[in-house]
Short mmCIF file of C-alpha atoms and ligand atoms in Angstrom, two decimals:
data_model
loop_
_atom_site.label_atom_id
_atom_site.label_comp_id
_atom_site.label_asym_id
_atom_site.label_seq_id
_atom_site.Cartn_x
_atom_site.Cartn_y
_atom_site.Cartn_z
CA MET A 14 10.01 48.34 20.41
CA LEU A 15 11.47 48.62 23.89
CA ILE A 16 9.65 46.58 26.45
CA LYS A 17 11.42 46.04 29.74
CA VAL A 18 8.84 44.00 31.62
CA LYS A 19 6.79 42.09 29.13
CA GLN A 20 3.10 41.87 29.89
CA GLY A 21 0.97 39.07 28.48
CA TRP A 22 -0.94 41.49 26.28
CA GLU A 23 2.07 43.14 24.69
CA LEU A 24 2.77 42.30 21.08
CA PRO A 25 5.94 40.28 20.56
CA GLU A 26 9.15 41.97 19.50
CA SER A 27 9.01 40.33 16.05
CA ALA A 28 5.87 42.39 15.48
CA ALA A 29 7.86 45.57 15.11
CA THR A 30 11.13 44.02 13.94
CA ASP A 31 12.32 44.62 10.43
CA GLU A 32 11.86 41.39 8.48
CA SER A 33 15.48 41.26 7.28
CA ILE A 34 16.59 41.31 10.94
CA PHE A 35 13.98 38.68 11.77
CA ASN A 36 15.25 36.46 8.92
CA ALA A 37 18.90 37.07 9.89
CA ARG A 38 18.03 35.84 13.41
CA ARG A 39 16.58 32.69 11.89
CA GLY A 40 19.83 32.17 9.94
CA LEU A 41 21.78 32.67 13.16
CA LEU A 42 19.69 30.06 14.94
CA LYS A 43 20.52 27.59 12.17
CA SER A 44 24.23 28.36 12.25
CA MET A 45 24.15 27.83 16.02
CA GLY A 46 22.94 24.30 15.37
CA LEU A 47 19.50 25.09 16.69
CA GLY A 48 17.86 24.13 13.40
CA SER A 49 15.80 21.34 14.89
CA ILE A 50 14.48 23.56 17.67
CA ALA A 51 13.70 26.28 15.19
CA LEU A 52 12.07 23.73 12.89
CA ALA A 53 9.80 22.62 15.69
CA ALA A 54 8.84 26.24 16.11
CA GLY A 55 8.28 26.53 12.35
CA THR A 56 10.88 29.24 11.90
CA THR A 57 13.28 27.91 9.25
CA GLY A 58 13.22 28.45 5.48
CA ALA A 59 12.22 24.78 5.12
CA GLY A 60 9.42 25.61 7.53
CA ILE A 61 8.11 28.18 5.09
CA ASP A 62 8.08 25.69 2.20
CA SER A 63 6.38 22.96 4.18
CA SER A 64 3.86 25.48 5.51
CA MET A 65 3.01 26.36 1.92
CA ALA A 66 2.62 22.69 1.08
CA LEU A 67 0.29 22.36 4.08
CA ALA A 68 -1.67 25.41 2.93
CA ALA A 69 -1.99 23.87 -0.54
CA LYS A 70 -3.31 20.68 1.05
CA ALA A 71 -6.19 22.75 2.38
CA SER A 72 -7.57 22.55 -1.16
CA GLY A 73 -8.98 19.17 -0.08
CA ASP A 74 -11.72 21.52 1.17
CA PRO A 75 -15.21 20.66 -0.20
CA SER A 76 -15.64 24.28 -1.36
CA ALA A 77 -12.49 24.16 -3.54
CA TYR A 78 -14.63 24.03 -6.72
CA LEU A 79 -15.76 27.64 -6.03
CA TYR A 80 -12.24 29.03 -6.63
CA PRO A 81 -10.87 31.05 -8.27
CA ALA A 82 -13.81 33.47 -8.11
CA LYS A 83 -14.26 36.25 -10.66
CA ARG A 84 -12.42 39.42 -9.67
CA ASN A 85 -14.47 42.54 -8.79
CA GLU A 86 -12.52 45.22 -10.69
CA LYS A 87 -13.95 48.08 -8.61
CA TYR A 88 -11.12 47.74 -6.10
CA LYS A 89 -7.64 48.47 -7.45
CA LEU A 90 -4.22 48.23 -5.85
CA ASP A 91 -1.53 50.91 -5.89
CA ARG A 92 1.21 48.30 -5.36
CA PRO A 93 2.06 44.75 -6.44
CA LEU A 94 0.41 41.79 -4.74
CA THR A 95 2.37 40.33 -1.86
CA GLU A 96 3.95 36.98 -2.66
CA GLU A 97 1.69 34.24 -1.34
CA LYS A 98 4.47 32.64 0.71
CA PHE A 99 4.65 35.70 2.96
CA ALA A 100 0.89 36.04 3.49
CA VAL A 101 0.51 32.39 4.50
CA THR A 102 3.56 32.09 6.76
CA TYR A 103 3.67 35.41 8.66
CA ASN A 104 0.46 35.41 10.64
CA ASN A 105 -1.26 36.59 13.78
CA PHE A 106 -3.64 33.98 15.20
CA TYR A 107 -3.17 34.10 18.96
CA GLU A 108 -5.32 31.03 19.53
CA PHE A 109 -2.36 29.10 18.06
CA GLY A 110 0.38 31.13 19.77
CA SER A 111 1.37 34.75 20.35
CA HIS A 112 4.04 34.79 17.63
CA LYS A 113 4.06 34.93 13.83
CA ARG A 114 4.96 31.35 12.93
CA ILE A 115 1.68 29.61 13.69
CA SER A 116 1.02 28.31 10.17
CA LYS A 117 1.89 24.73 11.10
CA SER A 118 0.07 24.55 14.42
CA ALA A 119 -3.01 26.14 12.83
CA GLN A 120 -3.36 23.03 10.61
CA ALA A 121 -5.03 21.44 13.65
CA LEU A 122 -8.07 23.62 12.96
CA LYS A 123 -10.99 21.42 11.84
CA ILE A 124 -12.92 23.37 9.22
CA ARG A 125 -15.67 20.81 8.52
CA PRO A 126 -18.32 20.50 9.79
CA TRP A 127 -18.47 24.28 10.45
CA GLN A 128 -21.62 25.94 11.70
CA VAL A 129 -22.22 29.67 11.79
CA LYS A 130 -24.70 31.00 14.32
CA ILE A 131 -26.63 34.20 13.59
CA ASP A 132 -28.45 35.57 16.63
CA GLY A 133 -29.39 38.61 18.71
CA GLU A 134 -31.53 41.37 17.22
CA VAL A 135 -32.68 39.45 14.14
CA LYS A 136 -36.09 38.43 12.81
CA LYS A 137 -35.22 34.75 13.32
CA GLU A 138 -32.08 33.28 14.86
CA MET A 139 -30.41 30.61 12.73
CA THR A 140 -27.46 28.27 12.51
CA ILE A 141 -26.18 27.71 9.02
CA ASP A 142 -23.62 25.25 7.72
CA ILE A 143 -20.70 26.90 5.92
CA ASP A 144 -21.31 24.93 2.71
CA ASP A 145 -24.99 25.96 2.67
CA LEU A 146 -23.94 29.57 3.26
CA LEU A 147 -21.48 29.34 0.35
CA LYS A 148 -24.32 28.11 -1.89
CA LYS A 149 -26.51 31.09 -0.97
CA ILE A 150 -24.07 33.93 -1.62
CA PRO A 151 -21.96 34.15 -4.81
CA LEU A 152 -18.22 34.55 -4.33
CA GLU A 153 -16.03 37.20 -5.90
CA GLU A 154 -12.35 38.09 -5.65
CA ARG A 155 -11.12 41.45 -4.37
CA VAL A 156 -7.57 42.72 -4.18
CA TYR A 157 -7.21 44.66 -0.93
CA ARG A 158 -4.39 46.27 0.98
CA PHE A 159 -4.00 45.10 4.58
CA ARG A 160 -2.36 47.23 7.29
CA CYS A 161 -1.54 45.65 10.63
CA VAL A 162 -1.43 47.90 13.70
CA GLU A 163 2.14 46.61 14.14
CA ALA A 164 3.12 48.67 11.05
CA TRP A 165 3.56 45.87 8.51
CA SER A 166 1.33 45.52 5.49
CA MET A 167 0.50 43.32 2.53
CA ALA A 168 -1.72 43.38 -0.55
CA VAL A 169 -3.66 40.18 -1.19
CA PRO A 170 -6.45 38.71 -3.34
CA TRP A 171 -9.25 37.66 -0.99
CA SER A 172 -12.19 35.63 -2.26
CA GLY A 173 -15.51 35.84 -0.48
CA PHE A 174 -18.60 38.00 -0.33
CA PRO A 175 -19.56 41.42 1.02
CA LEU A 176 -20.57 41.29 4.69
CA LYS A 177 -23.72 43.19 3.73
CA ALA A 178 -24.95 40.04 1.94
CA LEU A 179 -24.74 38.14 5.23
CA VAL A 180 -26.48 41.02 7.04
CA ALA A 181 -29.30 40.80 4.45
CA LEU A 182 -29.56 37.05 5.06
CA ALA A 183 -29.70 37.63 8.83
CA LYS A 184 -32.56 40.16 8.53
CA PRO A 185 -31.65 42.28 11.56
CA ASN A 186 -34.33 44.23 13.41
CA SER A 187 -34.20 48.03 13.20
CA SER A 188 -32.95 47.97 16.83
CA ALA A 189 -29.66 46.33 15.69
CA LYS A 190 -26.92 48.96 15.73
CA TYR A 191 -23.83 46.72 15.86
CA VAL A 192 -22.69 43.30 14.74
CA ARG A 193 -20.38 41.29 16.98
CA MET A 194 -18.32 38.43 15.51
CA GLU A 195 -16.76 35.59 17.47
CA THR A 196 -13.98 33.09 16.67
CA LEU A 197 -14.13 29.37 17.35
CA PHE A 198 -13.12 28.49 20.93
CA ASP A 199 -11.69 24.96 21.01
CA ARG A 200 -9.24 24.17 23.81
CA GLY A 201 -8.48 20.77 22.24
CA ILE A 202 -6.73 22.27 19.23
CA MET A 203 -5.90 25.87 20.19
CA PRO A 204 -2.96 26.01 22.61
CA GLY A 205 -3.17 29.81 22.89
CA LEU A 206 -6.44 29.49 24.80
CA ARG A 207 -4.38 28.31 27.77
CA GLN A 208 -3.13 31.88 28.19
CA PRO A 209 -5.73 33.01 30.75
CA TRP A 210 -4.89 36.74 30.61
CA TYR A 211 -6.54 37.00 27.17
CA PRO A 212 -10.31 37.54 27.09
CA TRP A 213 -11.20 34.52 24.92
CA PRO A 214 -13.02 33.91 22.67
CA TYR A 215 -11.59 36.44 20.20
CA ALA A 216 -14.40 38.83 19.35
CA GLU A 217 -14.71 41.86 17.11
CA GLY A 218 -17.43 44.28 16.16
CA LEU A 219 -18.59 46.82 13.61
CA THR A 220 -21.44 49.30 13.48
CA ILE A 221 -24.27 48.30 11.15
CA GLU A 222 -23.24 51.16 8.86
CA GLU A 223 -19.69 49.79 8.67
CA ALA A 224 -20.89 46.21 8.22
CA THR A 225 -23.14 47.20 5.32
CA ASN A 226 -20.50 49.35 3.62
CA ASP A 227 -19.55 47.53 0.41
CA LEU A 228 -15.87 47.39 1.43
CA ALA A 229 -16.52 45.17 4.49
CA PHE A 230 -15.82 41.67 3.17
CA ILE A 231 -16.17 38.16 4.49
CA ALA A 232 -13.18 36.33 3.05
CA THR A 233 -13.44 32.59 2.45
CA GLY A 234 -10.44 32.23 0.16
CA LEU A 235 -7.01 33.65 -0.59
CA TYR A 236 -4.93 33.59 -3.79
CA GLY A 237 -7.72 31.87 -5.72
CA LYS A 238 -8.02 28.95 -3.28
CA PRO A 239 -9.99 28.19 -0.12
CA MET A 240 -8.75 30.13 2.90
CA PRO A 241 -5.64 28.61 4.52
CA LYS A 242 -6.30 27.66 8.13
CA GLN A 243 -3.63 30.02 9.45
CA ASN A 244 -5.36 32.93 7.69
CA GLY A 245 -8.71 32.19 9.34
CA ALA A 246 -10.49 29.40 7.46
CA PRO A 247 -13.25 28.89 6.65
CA LEU A 248 -14.41 32.51 6.98
CA ARG A 249 -12.83 35.70 8.31
CA LEU A 250 -13.41 39.41 8.09
CA ALA A 251 -11.48 41.83 5.82
CA THR A 252 -11.98 45.53 6.59
CA PRO A 253 -9.06 47.10 4.71
CA TRP A 254 -9.53 50.62 6.07
CA LYS A 255 -9.05 49.40 9.63
CA TYR A 256 -6.05 47.94 11.40
CA GLY A 257 -5.69 44.21 10.85
CA PHE A 258 -6.73 43.15 14.36
CA LYS A 259 -10.34 43.97 13.38
CA SER A 260 -10.14 41.20 10.73
CA ILE A 261 -11.35 38.43 12.98
CA LYS A 262 -10.59 34.89 11.85
CA SER A 263 -12.47 31.57 11.81
CA ILE A 264 -15.83 33.12 12.69
CA VAL A 265 -18.53 30.92 14.26
CA ARG A 266 -21.03 33.54 15.35
CA PHE A 267 -22.53 36.85 14.20
CA THR A 268 -24.64 38.57 16.88
CA PHE A 269 -26.68 41.68 16.15
CA LEU A 270 -26.76 44.05 19.10
CA ARG A 271 -28.28 47.31 20.32
CA GLU A 272 -25.09 48.26 22.20
CA LYS A 273 -21.42 48.45 21.17
CA PRO A 274 -19.82 45.06 21.89
CA GLU A 275 -16.63 44.54 23.87
CA THR A 276 -13.82 43.50 21.56
CA PHE A 277 -10.78 41.32 22.23
CA TRP A 278 -7.94 43.82 21.93
CA GLU A 279 -9.90 46.67 23.46
CA LEU A 280 -10.44 44.49 26.54
CA VAL A 281 -6.73 43.64 26.59
CA GLN A 282 -5.40 47.18 26.25
CA PRO A 283 -7.95 49.96 25.50
CA ARG A 284 -5.33 52.72 25.29
CA GLU A 285 -3.65 50.94 22.39
CA TYR A 286 -6.35 49.02 20.51
CA GLY A 287 -9.77 50.66 20.38
CA PHE A 288 -13.09 49.64 18.89
CA TRP A 289 -12.76 51.87 15.80
CA ALA A 290 -9.15 51.22 14.74
CA ASN A 291 -9.33 53.21 11.49
CA VAL A 292 -5.90 53.53 9.88
CA ASN A 293 -4.42 57.01 10.32
CA PRO A 294 -0.71 57.79 9.79
CA LYS A 295 -1.01 60.88 12.00
CA VAL A 296 -2.23 59.10 15.11
CA SER A 297 0.65 57.16 16.60
CA HIS A 298 0.29 53.97 18.55
CA PRO A 299 1.40 54.84 22.10
CA ARG A 300 4.59 52.81 21.51
CA TRP A 301 5.39 53.42 17.81
CA SER A 302 4.64 55.68 14.87
CA GLN A 303 1.95 54.75 12.34
CA ALA A 304 3.34 57.12 9.68
CA SER A 305 4.86 54.36 7.54
CA GLU A 306 4.72 50.62 7.06
CA ARG A 307 6.94 47.70 6.11
CA VAL A 308 5.47 45.83 3.13
CA LEU A 309 5.92 42.07 3.63
CA GLY A 310 8.59 40.77 1.28
CA ASN A 311 10.09 44.22 0.60
CA SER A 312 12.88 46.08 2.28
CA GLY A 313 12.32 49.67 3.33
CA ARG A 314 9.08 51.36 4.25
CA VAL A 315 6.25 53.15 2.43
CA PRO A 316 4.04 55.94 3.78
CA THR A 317 0.78 54.87 5.40
CA LEU A 318 -2.41 56.45 4.03
CA LEU A 319 -5.46 57.72 5.90
CA TYR A 320 -8.06 54.90 5.99
CA ASN A 321 -5.29 52.86 4.38
CA GLY A 322 -6.14 54.63 1.11
CA TYR A 323 -9.86 53.69 1.19
CA GLY A 324 -11.19 57.13 2.21
CA GLU A 325 -13.29 57.50 -0.94
CA PHE A 326 -15.34 54.48 0.15
CA VAL A 327 -15.55 54.96 3.92
CA ALA A 328 -14.70 58.52 5.06
CA ASP A 329 -18.42 59.48 4.96
CA LEU A 330 -19.11 56.94 7.71
CA TYR A 331 -17.12 59.06 10.14
CA THR A 332 -17.88 62.73 9.35
CA ASP A 333 -20.25 63.11 12.31
CA LEU A 334 -18.24 60.86 14.63
CA GLU A 335 -14.94 62.65 14.03
CA ALA A 336 -15.90 65.70 16.11
CA LYS A 337 -17.18 63.50 18.92
CA LEU A 338 -14.42 60.88 19.04
CA GLY A 339 -11.30 62.66 17.70
CA ASP A 340 -8.21 60.46 17.90
CA ARG A 341 -10.25 57.60 19.34
CA LEU A 342 -11.51 56.90 15.81
CA TYR A 343 -7.98 55.96 14.84
CA ARG A 344 -6.88 53.66 17.65
N1 LIG B 645 -8.42 36.63 14.65
C1 LIG B 645 -8.31 35.75 15.67
N2 LIG B 645 -9.32 34.94 15.93
N3 LIG B 645 -7.18 35.68 16.42
C2 LIG B 645 -6.13 36.52 16.22
O1 LIG B 645 -5.13 36.43 16.95
N4 LIG B 645 -5.21 38.37 14.92
C3 LIG B 645 -5.59 39.59 14.21
C4 LIG B 645 -6.46 39.28 12.99
N5 LIG B 645 -7.50 38.34 13.33
C5 LIG B 645 -6.23 37.48 15.18
C6 LIG B 645 -7.40 37.48 14.38
C7 LIG B 645 -4.43 40.36 13.81
S1 LIG B 645 -3.60 41.17 15.05
C8 LIG B 645 -4.04 40.46 12.51
S2 LIG B 645 -2.80 41.53 12.04
C9 LIG B 645 -4.66 39.65 11.46
O2 LIG B 645 -5.63 38.73 11.98
C10 LIG B 645 -3.60 38.85 10.73
O3 LIG B 645 -4.15 38.20 9.62
P1 LIG B 645 -3.21 37.28 8.71
O4 LIG B 645 -2.54 36.30 9.60
O5 LIG B 645 -4.14 36.64 7.72
O6 LIG B 645 -2.23 38.22 8.06
#
């Protein structure tokens, strides 16, 4: 990824850097005697281990008794699961920094008490406590592929519930055509919010048809445990047919709307990160190809699949829109 003058919105170089090169750079830092600096930035091998220990500590979560949830066998993987250590230490969570090693700083996230507001075009607006929400909707485990727009991917076991169950709880009016989701905004614990060129709070959106498709999942856990903070505790979205930036983390608000909401990355750079963001290997990102992906923990690349391989579940959503939107469906 060649960026001469780096803009605030541009993804960091590590985003498109082969992991072996990234790791070799970390080794180089150590051999240069910069271990302590790198440690502070959470970039050493020891950093990975202590991040995992921190993630495990998150099982002090009051919802820990709900895990592991029973697996829903409808969704199968075509590849092995990604090792947990990669999924919990190689993250995007810009509220904690615009780089991948935020797993330590994200431990500042306070996940209790956690209130979720449901408002907009609904029969009755409500605010519900996460633990009450978790009592209302049964949890299940689903193994999903995950494809980041930066051309890396993983395959992980999420626990949680279908988003359509939350939509049913919200009782939207027939006028509701979209659902907008918003991440916690807390300047006290999220250093990334000091970067004023980003349109905080992080927000994402889906059409009602997408939100009520069985594949759209609200994940509350990962690898049979409550969600690690760096992965978006206590609840985040998982839409495996879309690029990963749609999977908004640490959600505090669901708003039902008549009109298409503005979303974080679309506001930052609409040419590169659109509202729809459906995975398509044939539609390149303006600065790199989307034809293949680097699977976290593996060397080499594998071909990327249309809708990330989930076409049988979601392609119908887009048959009418395809003619109207063309490539915009896939950015
Ligand atoms: N949600 C919030 N609130 N902030 C973010 O920066 N990054 C997105 C998405 N959700 C992001 C977010 C991007 S770009 C990706 S690829 C995924 O989270 C990464 O999820 P992971 O760290 O669990 O792999």
